[in-house]
Each structure stands twice: as structure tokens, then as C-alpha cells.
Amino acid sequence: MIDKFVRSIAEAIGAVADGATILVGGFGSVGQPNALIEGLIEQGAKNLTVVANNAGTGHTGLAKLMELGRVRRILCSFPRSAGSVVFEELYRAGKIELEIVPQGTLAERLRAAGAGIPAFFTPTAVGTRLAEGKEEREFDGRRYVMETALPGDLALIEAWRADRLGNLTYRESGRNFNPVMAMAGKVAVVQSQHIAEAGEIDPETIITPGIFVDRVVHLPYGDLAA
Amino acid sequence: MIDKFVRSIAEAIGAVADGATILVGGFGSVGQPNALIEGLIEQGAKNLTVVANNAGTGHTGLAKLMELGRVRRILCSFPRSAGSVVFEELYRAGKIELEIVPQGTLAERLRAAGAGIPAFFTPTAVGTRLAEGKEEREFDGRRYVMETALPGDLALIEAWRADRLGNLTYRESGRNFNPVMAMAGKVAVVQSQHIAEAGEIDPETIITPGIFVDRVVHLPYGDLAA
Amino acid sequence: MSEASYTPLTRPKMAARVARDVEEGWYVNLGIGIPTLIADQVGDREVIFHSENGLLGMGPAPAPDKIDPWLINAGKQHVTLNKGGSFFHHADSFAMIRGGHLDLCVLGAFEVASNGDIANWATAVDDSAPAVGGAMDLAVGAARVWVVMEHLTKEGKPRLVKSCSYPLTALGVVQRIYTNLAVIDVTSRGFVLRETVPGLSLSDLQAITGAPLLVEENSHG
Amino acid sequence: MSEASYTPLTRPKMAARVARDVEEGWYVNLGIGIPTLIADQVGDREVIFHSENGLLGMGPAPAPDKIDPWLINAGKQHVTLNKGGSFFHHADSFAMIRGGHLDLCVLGAFEVASNGDIANWATAVDDSAPAVGGAMDLAVGAARVWVVMEHLTKEGKPRLVKSCSYPLTALGVVQRIYTNLAVIDVTSRGFVLRETVPGLSLSDLQAITGAPLLVEENSHG
């Protein structure tokens, strides 16, 4: 019988090589796989590339991973926000590389990686400094830049509900980047608030089918809305 | 108040210009907008380009539209199937143009059109006669062909449930091409088996948000499974 | 030519002025800042608000005791979902944006040029780590891109210019600008003045605008 | 060297032979024809079957009185959905395929070349309107592509060849071939024979195979 549930965060994270690319779900504080990020901190891999919408806040989670000097490079759309103190200090000190990616391009590059599309054209960023060095091309008289797929070695996902097959649902704006990152990660691991029996989630409502998911750890740290 | 419901098939179809490109949902007989196809037949537009997975069977629906000489060109992945007699006769007689598109490339070209992506690269069809004349390019040592977006002037969609805002759900394998065609159509019109009040469909389970939908006609021609 | 002879619009009034032009049935994305205020000003018209983090049908802020921590907008503020709203993931959300499905996007800006270029993400060329978010996608994707901003910077420099000095967000996309002093269309001929606050003359406005303001014959100046 | 000295596998036995190599937990897409028969042969192993028209967790055909007309597979046959199955649209379905998420795809074929090229969609170069369906996507996308087919055509010609004569479906993708006579791996050195039906010698098999068959030292011939 297939059973993607594992008993610990460490087991979920598994082996992560130095230099790996880690995709981290979430937008703002919603849908962030905080426990898995802690697990990655524990695990110890370094020289990481992190792909996330934001560059962490305060001194926990992503910010802590960066503060520990474990992140060589970060790709995100919104690095600077209230509380992104660790990132900003590292960046000013030249201790972390940054690639700013427009939010829609970030989402599409992740989906492309998951969908076997190595590159695509987008009108976003044409003529701006984020298009510098990128191939440009016209279609029907409009200018586009070419963007490439952004795959990850490991995707850290937060879900609302999961079953042993790895089928996932999310909650409200907690969905955000999680489904495309689950697709784009060579290995996708999930922390889920709730668990369900196989067949309990209506097959019409599964957002991430289990084919994209490798391991799930049940972390009922509380229904924040309850 | 927004109300995308219309009272008749004719109203749903609206004005269709000669030479228009029509996207027709469905895979096999499931999820096919049969009533809307009839409406298009009634409406009278000719010299049409049709995009559909199959090229019609028997002498009804798409086959009838073709038999009436209204289709100049068809793009599909599976033109020849049991009962595709009308298409085959027209094709042999040189009275219809055919572009065969691999099924996954067809789906992706439609999604691209809906997502503002003018072109993308895919490994599908590399080195085959379906890639003849197409731009080829290597990424990381693997060969890919470039495919372009496939937008439609009008998308004909079959849904299971719809509300006045045009939010849709589908039923089982009736989903197929319908969601990507709704995205890719400049105008998307829907025949829906069931209707719901706004807010009645769980917002987590809406497959096609109303932003992609223009008009909906309620056609309770029977829950086939009941 | 006295400044006292006219009253600039307050931020809520600017938002209200934009809201007047928003039509029922439109799908609209509102940027952070003044644009956010527009949602409360559309009155009885049913307008569907999109938030790029995966919401359609975004409603107003909840009462403090009704906050749902899972429901935030792109500005990370707590919001609600109206009946008939929906949730989707980021790639689908930006498919809506990039695919031209939004009827309108209203953005704030540092500068708009008379050719429609907009600069609204990086405050300086040497800003080392500016946050672009969804601004570039929204600016190129929506069917209509309107900007709402103060007519002048805090230092008194024009924000409507011949050519942007800040790093660009997108080229030639802005169609209309609402400031605290005027409504200006961006046309193939450049800025066309549509209206001003009462008491403000064209010449006074031109003096604080960085590019020529045209007036069409049937304009309601 | 008599044909009577060995018994070719029947179609169900060919399917059963393939099924033996399918591992629990794999996500598998089965082509039309013999591959379809594999699903019933995996026994107790939990294997998740994908159908390109938007199903994961496809189950067996329903009893005639339990047919659900909305639930068909890519071959347009009525099927069921196992517990834990899911529905999705065509672009998501082919994202699974093209994105390399399927562990295995088993296809029928007209011909397979010793470099892994497969021809399985158009029966002749001058076939004017062949139906490709999802064959080209499946052939390039799955992590493993296996072919199950008769060793010879009805006319007695080899289907394992040096170079395909039929229009190609994909280049260099086939990893293993199951015929009614043998199991053959496709390697960088060409066809490597893994096993034959009892009583069939390598030389007899080579005589009806269109490209050299290698045998590795530790092969179970």
C-alpha cells in the first residue's frame, strides 16, 4: 500500500545535498511551511539556492536559514518588506546573491518546470532592467522576453489537508505558490494541518494530485481560524 | 448586479463573424457542448476554424457543422476515430484543412493563449513530421520545438454547475479541455447542466473562475448519471 | 495665480474620483496605497476585485473579531471573500493578469511618461534590492492600466514627465492618470487633460507638469 | 529449428509479463490495446493509473449497470475511479506527462528501432489524416517508456528494426520492449535480449528481428 505519510519532520526533509535548490511555498505568512524550514535548518545543508516570494522576516524561518549563512542565493519577487532585516544586512554585506523575478514570471517559471516546458516568452519586464541580458523577440508586433523553467531539488509545501497518496488541498490564500512548487520540485515534501483517508477528499476538489508529492508530515499545529 | 445567465442558446452564441476561430470543449462525447454547437449551426457563421480534440462523429454536432461546409480548417489531435465519416470524406475531397496537434501540445497552446504566453518550447514531436517547419532549439542538450499560443474568438464550454458570475465546475472526465478553452476564448460561452446561487459553490472548488466566462445558458438536459 | 484658489483632492477623494469611472461587472486589481481605497467607493456597482495572491471576489476588511488569518490580499492585509468569490494558485492568478482578463488595474506610481511608460517599483537606479512583486505583470497584462498618484513629489517635482527618470516598470501601458489635481489621458499624442479640480487653470497645471498637456475641443476642462 | 518448439505468449500473457515489472507506487499510463490489459494484472501492488483525459487513480471497467457516462478513459471506455483518485484538466494532465512525473508509460507500437526510436501513430508515410492523440507527449514525457507488441507484423516482418520505416512518434525514448516472444532492453549499444519464451533460441529470435540482439553475460536468456 502506498503511504506517503512520514512520522517526523526530519524524515520528511530527508537528505538534502549542499548546493541544492529549495522551493519554499507561501505568500506573506500564509501557506508557509514553517516547520519544514525549521527541519531544513536542522538538517544542515548549506550553499543553498532558495526560491520564495519573500526573503523572510524577523529572525525565524527563512531569515534564520539565511542568518546561519546557509543560503548562497535567493530568487524572489519581493525581497524587501517590513522585517526583512536579515536579508537586507546580508545583501548589503555582499553575502547573498539576489535574483529579482516578477511575481507572475516566478509562478510561470515554476509551473513550466513542473510541466516539462524549458522556456517560454512573456511580455512582463520588457524594456526594464529585469529584462537586461534576456533574449527578446517579437510576436505579432509585440515585444516579449524569454524566461526559462525554474526547477527545484526540493519543494517545501504547506497544505490544509492530505491523504496517504499525497493528494492535497489548501486553505484560502494559503494556496498561492504551493501547487506550482509541488510540481516543480524533484522531491516535494508537505506539512499538512489535517489528514484524510484515501477517498475522503472529493476527487473533484483535489488541488495537488499525489503524483506531485513525495512525503507528507502531519502537523496539526492548530487551525488558525478556529 | 452581474448576471451572465442568458435565456437561450442563440443569445449565448451571440454574433459570430465568418472566419472566426471556435474552440470546442469535450473529449470523446464527454463534456461536449452539443447544444452550443447546434446553436452555432443555427447562427450561420461560415469559413470557420475549429479547434477540438476530435473531428466529430456521425452526422450531428461538429460533423454536421462540417457537413454543411461551414468549417474551412480544423485543428485536433485525433481526427480519425470510429464514426468520423464526415471529416474523412471532406478531407479526402480536399474540402477541409487539417492541422494535427499532439494532444498535450494542443492543451498547452490553449493554456498559453489564456495566460498571455505567445510561445513556448516543448519536447513533444521533436524529430517527427509534426515538427516539420517548426523552430527547433536545444536547452541543456535536449531538443525542443517552439509552439505558439492558440487563441479563439469563441469558446464553447460544457459545465456541470454554474452561477450568475460564471464560476464553473465540471463533472469527472467532462473537465478535459473545457477549462483551458474557457481561458483561451476571447468570448467564452457555457452550457451548464446545473445552476447555483452565487456563493453556493465552495470557493475552494471552483475550477473555472467567472473571469474567464462571458455567458451561460442553463441546459438541464438530464443528469446522465442519475 | 494663487495656490489658495483651488483645493487638491484628498487621498479618499482621489480614490472616489477613480471609482466613478469603474464600471459594473469589471474585474479589477488594485495596487497598494491609494488604489486600495477605491474598493470602498464603487457603491452599488458589482465590481469583482482580484488579488494576485489567488483571490477573485475580494471583499472589505473584516471586523477585528472576524479576522481569518488564512485570508490575506497581496498587500498582506486581512480581507474577506464576497459570495461568488474563488481561490486559485499563483500561476492561474497571473494567467488572469498576463492573459488580459482583468478589465482594469489601478496602480500607484513614482512617475508616468507622456508615452505611457510607468515607473513604480524601484525608487532609484542604484536601489540594490527593490521589491517588484506583481507590478510588472499587472502593468503589461490588464486591459486598462490607470495610475492614481499625487501630481507632485514631496519635493515638488512633477510626476508626469516626458521620460521617466526612475527604473521602468513597463513601456507605454498607462492609459489614464488620476492625480490630486487632474484627470489626464495618455494618448498617442501625449497627455490630454480631461478635468482639473475647480479653480485650477490649465496654465497653472502645465507649470507643474513635466510634459505638454493637450486639451481636446470637447474636453470638460 | 521448428516453430512448434515454443509457444508465443497470448496478449493477456504479454500483459501479465509487463505487469510483473511494474512496481508498487508507480504512476503509470497505459496506451490503447495490449497495454490496457496490464491494469488487471498488477495484483495486490498499488499502482496509480493515469489517463490523459484527466484522471489519476483510474480503476477497472464498471459493471454494466454501474456505468457512469461521465467517466471515460483516453480510449473512450467507461472506467471507474479508485479511492484517492482525482480529476484535472488537460493542461494539468499533460503537465504530469511532459513534466516527467509518470514513472512509466506502456505503449503499443508498429516499430521500435535499436536506438529507441518509436513509430506508433501513423501507419504509412502517406496516411493523410492520422490520429496522434497523446502518443507523442507520452513517449517523450514518461520517466520510463516501455513498448508491448507482437514480435512480427501480420505479414511476418520484424517490428524490432534498425531504423523505423513508419513515421516516427519520438526519438530514442524506448527503454524496454515486451513481445510475444521476448523481453528486450534498448541500450546505448542497441537491443539487449533479456529473456525469451521457453524453447526459443537466440538464433531463431535473431532471424526474425531486424537488428542485432546482444546478450549480456549475466542475462537470463
GROMACS .gro file of C-alpha atoms in nm, chain C residues 8-187:
model
  180
  460PRO     CA    1  -0.624   6.947  -0.414
  461LEU     CA    2  -0.817   6.624  -0.365
  462THR     CA    3  -0.751   6.424  -0.053
  463ARG     CA    4  -0.648   6.062  -0.097
  464PRO     CA    5  -1.001   5.932  -0.030
  465LYS     CA    6  -1.139   6.184  -0.281
  466MET     CA    7  -0.883   6.073  -0.539
  467ALA     CA    8  -0.995   5.716  -0.485
  468ALA     CA    9  -1.359   5.825  -0.516
  469ARG     CA   10  -1.283   6.003  -0.843
  470VAL     CA   11  -1.126   5.688  -0.988
  471ALA     CA   12  -1.415   5.478  -0.858
  472ARG     CA   13  -1.662   5.692  -1.056
  473ASP     CA   14  -1.511   5.554  -1.378
  474VAL     CA   15  -1.514   5.188  -1.275
  475GLU     CA   16  -1.798   5.004  -1.444
  476GLU     CA   17  -2.021   4.732  -1.307
  477GLY     CA   18  -1.903   4.386  -1.399
  478TRP     CA   19  -1.540   4.475  -1.435
  479TYR     CA   20  -1.263   4.257  -1.295
  480VAL     CA   21  -1.025   4.493  -1.121
  481ASN     CA   22  -0.690   4.467  -0.948
  482LEU     CA   23  -0.596   4.748  -0.712
  483GLY     CA   24  -0.237   4.822  -0.621
  484ILE     CA   25  -0.114   4.909  -0.274
  485GLY     CA   26  -0.174   5.259  -0.137
  486ILE     CA   27  -0.439   5.495  -0.276
  487PRO     CA   28  -0.568   5.232  -0.524
  488THR     CA   29  -0.670   5.010  -0.231
  489LEU     CA   30  -0.912   5.281  -0.118
  490ILE     CA   31  -1.110   5.254  -0.443
  491ALA     CA   32  -1.280   4.930  -0.341
  492ASP     CA   33  -1.491   5.106  -0.079
  493GLN     CA   34  -1.603   5.373  -0.325
  494VAL     CA   35  -1.772   5.180  -0.604
  495GLY     CA   36  -2.106   5.190  -0.424
  496ASP     CA   37  -2.381   4.964  -0.554
  497ARG     CA   38  -2.198   4.863  -0.867
  498GLU     CA   39  -2.090   4.499  -0.856
  499VAL     CA   40  -1.718   4.503  -0.929
  500ILE     CA   41  -1.505   4.191  -0.884
  501PHE     CA   42  -1.174   4.259  -0.716
  502HIS     CA   43  -0.877   4.038  -0.792
  503SER     CA   44  -0.579   3.995  -0.564
  504GLU     CA   45  -0.272   3.843  -0.726
  505ASN     CA   46  -0.214   3.603  -0.438
  506GLY     CA   47  -0.507   3.397  -0.562
  507LEU     CA   48  -0.841   3.564  -0.490
  508LEU     CA   49  -1.129   3.681  -0.705
  509GLY     CA   50  -1.421   3.848  -0.534
  510MET     CA   51  -1.216   4.005  -0.258
  511GLY     CA   52  -1.435   4.189  -0.009
  512PRO     CA   53  -1.365   4.456   0.253
  513ALA     CA   54  -1.154   4.419   0.564
  514PRO     CA   55  -1.321   4.204   0.830
  515ALA     CA   56  -1.431   4.328   1.169
  516PRO     CA   57  -1.141   4.276   1.413
  517ASP     CA   58  -1.314   3.980   1.575
  518LYS     CA   59  -1.386   3.817   1.236
  519ILE     CA   60  -1.029   3.805   1.107
  520ASP     CA   61  -0.946   3.486   0.919
  521PRO     CA   62  -0.566   3.451   0.930
  522TRP     CA   63  -0.568   3.245   0.606
  523LEU     CA   64  -0.733   3.517   0.405
  524ILE     CA   65  -0.500   3.799   0.309
  525ASN     CA   66  -0.460   4.010  -0.002
  526ALA     CA   67  -0.146   4.089  -0.200
  527GLY     CA   68  -0.072   4.372   0.041
  528LYS     CA   69  -0.078   4.114   0.325
  529GLN     CA   70  -0.385   4.278   0.478
  530HIS     CA   71  -0.669   4.070   0.618
  531VAL     CA   72  -0.966   4.071   0.383
  532THR     CA   73  -1.291   3.886   0.323
  533LEU     CA   74  -1.429   3.697   0.026
  534ASN     CA   75  -1.759   3.800  -0.127
  535LYS     CA   76  -2.021   3.548  -0.231
  536GLY     CA   77  -1.920   3.401  -0.563
  537GLY     CA   78  -1.551   3.455  -0.498
  538SER     CA   79  -1.290   3.192  -0.569
  539PHE     CA   80  -0.938   3.079  -0.476
  540PHE     CA   81  -0.665   2.969  -0.718
  541HIS     CA   82  -0.290   2.931  -0.728
  542HIS     CA   83  -0.031   3.186  -0.834
  543ALA     CA   84   0.017   3.057  -1.189
  544ASP     CA   85  -0.356   3.072  -1.253
  545SER     CA   86  -0.375   3.412  -1.089
  546PHE     CA   87  -0.109   3.557  -1.317
  547ALA     CA   88  -0.264   3.382  -1.617
  548MET     CA   89  -0.562   3.606  -1.546
  549ILE     CA   90  -0.333   3.909  -1.528
  550ARG     CA   91  -0.094   3.838  -1.816
  551GLY     CA   92  -0.368   3.690  -2.032
  552GLY     CA   93  -0.557   4.018  -2.045
  553HIS     CA   94  -0.856   3.902  -1.845
  554LEU     CA   95  -0.857   4.193  -1.600
  555ASP     CA   96  -1.062   4.487  -1.723
  556LEU     CA   97  -0.864   4.727  -1.512
  557CYS     CA   98  -0.561   4.758  -1.295
  558VAL     CA   99  -0.508   5.073  -1.089
  559LEU     CA  100  -0.152   5.131  -0.978
  560GLY     CA  101   0.035   5.388  -0.781
  561ALA     CA  102   0.346   5.529  -0.945
  562PHE     CA  103   0.652   5.743  -0.893
  563GLU     CA  104   0.635   5.871  -1.249
  564VAL     CA  105   0.436   5.831  -1.569
  565ALA     CA  106   0.573   5.949  -1.902
  566SER     CA  107   0.367   6.102  -2.180
  567ASN     CA  108   0.422   5.788  -2.389
  568GLY     CA  109   0.260   5.577  -2.118
  569ASP     CA  110   0.577   5.443  -1.959
  570ILE     CA  111   0.540   5.383  -1.588
  571ALA     CA  112   0.797   5.372  -1.308
  572ASN     CA  113   0.655   5.241  -0.985
  573TRP     CA  114   0.880   4.977  -0.836
  574ALA     CA  115   1.235   5.092  -0.772
  575THR     CA  116   1.292   5.428  -0.612
  576ALA     CA  117   1.633   5.481  -0.763
  577VAL     CA  118   1.859   5.337  -1.027
  578ASP     CA  119   2.103   5.232  -0.757
  579ASP     CA  120   1.838   5.080  -0.530
  580SER     CA  121   2.007   4.749  -0.476
  581ALA     CA  122   1.721   4.520  -0.381
  582PRO     CA  123   1.392   4.670  -0.485
  583ALA     CA  124   1.077   4.463  -0.448
  584VAL     CA  125   0.891   4.427  -0.777
  585GLY     CA  126   0.614   4.190  -0.666
  586GLY     CA  127   0.344   4.168  -0.931
  587ALA     CA  128   0.378   4.525  -1.057
  588MET     CA  129   0.539   4.442  -1.391
  589ASP     CA  130   0.290   4.167  -1.467
  590LEU     CA  131  -0.007   4.387  -1.380
  591ALA     CA  132   0.123   4.678  -1.585
  592VAL     CA  133   0.159   4.474  -1.904
  593GLY     CA  134  -0.140   4.247  -1.856
  594ALA     CA  135  -0.457   4.437  -1.773
  595ALA     CA  136  -0.685   4.563  -2.048
  596ARG     CA  137  -0.673   4.910  -1.888
  597VAL     CA  138  -0.394   5.045  -1.673
  598TRP     CA  139  -0.476   5.356  -1.473
  599VAL     CA  140  -0.246   5.532  -1.234
  600VAL     CA  141  -0.351   5.727  -0.928
  601MET     CA  142  -0.087   5.943  -0.761
  602GLU     CA  143  -0.010   6.288  -0.626
  603HIS     CA  144   0.059   6.534  -0.904
  604LEU     CA  145   0.395   6.628  -0.747
  605THR     CA  146   0.658   6.452  -0.541
  606LYS     CA  147   0.714   6.558  -0.182
  607GLU     CA  148   0.999   6.768  -0.313
  608GLY     CA  149   0.761   6.944  -0.551
  609LYS     CA  150   0.885   6.780  -0.869
  610PRO     CA  151   0.641   6.672  -1.143
  611ARG     CA  152   0.545   6.305  -1.155
  612LEU     CA  153   0.402   6.342  -1.507
  613VAL     CA  154   0.711   6.363  -1.719
  614LYS     CA  155   0.846   6.343  -2.073
  615SER     CA  156   1.060   6.046  -1.986
  616CYS     CA  157   1.082   5.852  -1.661
  617SER     CA  158   1.395   5.901  -1.450
  618TYR     CA  159   1.321   5.608  -1.218
  619PRO     CA  160   1.367   5.247  -1.332
  620LEU     CA  161   1.080   5.148  -1.559
  621THR     CA  162   0.804   4.904  -1.468
  622ALA     CA  163   0.657   4.876  -1.818
  623LEU     CA  164   0.662   5.056  -2.150
  624GLY     CA  165   0.370   5.252  -2.291
  625VAL     CA  166   0.095   5.090  -2.088
  626VAL     CA  167  -0.072   5.368  -1.886
  627GLN     CA  168  -0.399   5.490  -2.032
  628ARG     CA  169  -0.520   5.733  -1.768
  629ILE     CA  170  -0.378   5.918  -1.471
  630TYR     CA  171  -0.574   6.048  -1.173
  631THR     CA  172  -0.387   6.296  -0.955
  632ASN     CA  173  -0.492   6.514  -0.667
  633LEU     CA  174  -0.527   6.796  -0.921
  634ALA     CA  175  -0.645   6.649  -1.251
  635VAL     CA  176  -0.750   6.360  -1.470
  636ILE     CA  177  -0.523   6.309  -1.769
  637ASP     CA  178  -0.546   6.060  -2.053
  638VAL     CA  179  -0.234   5.920  -2.213
  639THR     CA  180  -0.283   5.921  -2.589
   0.00000   0.00000   0.00000
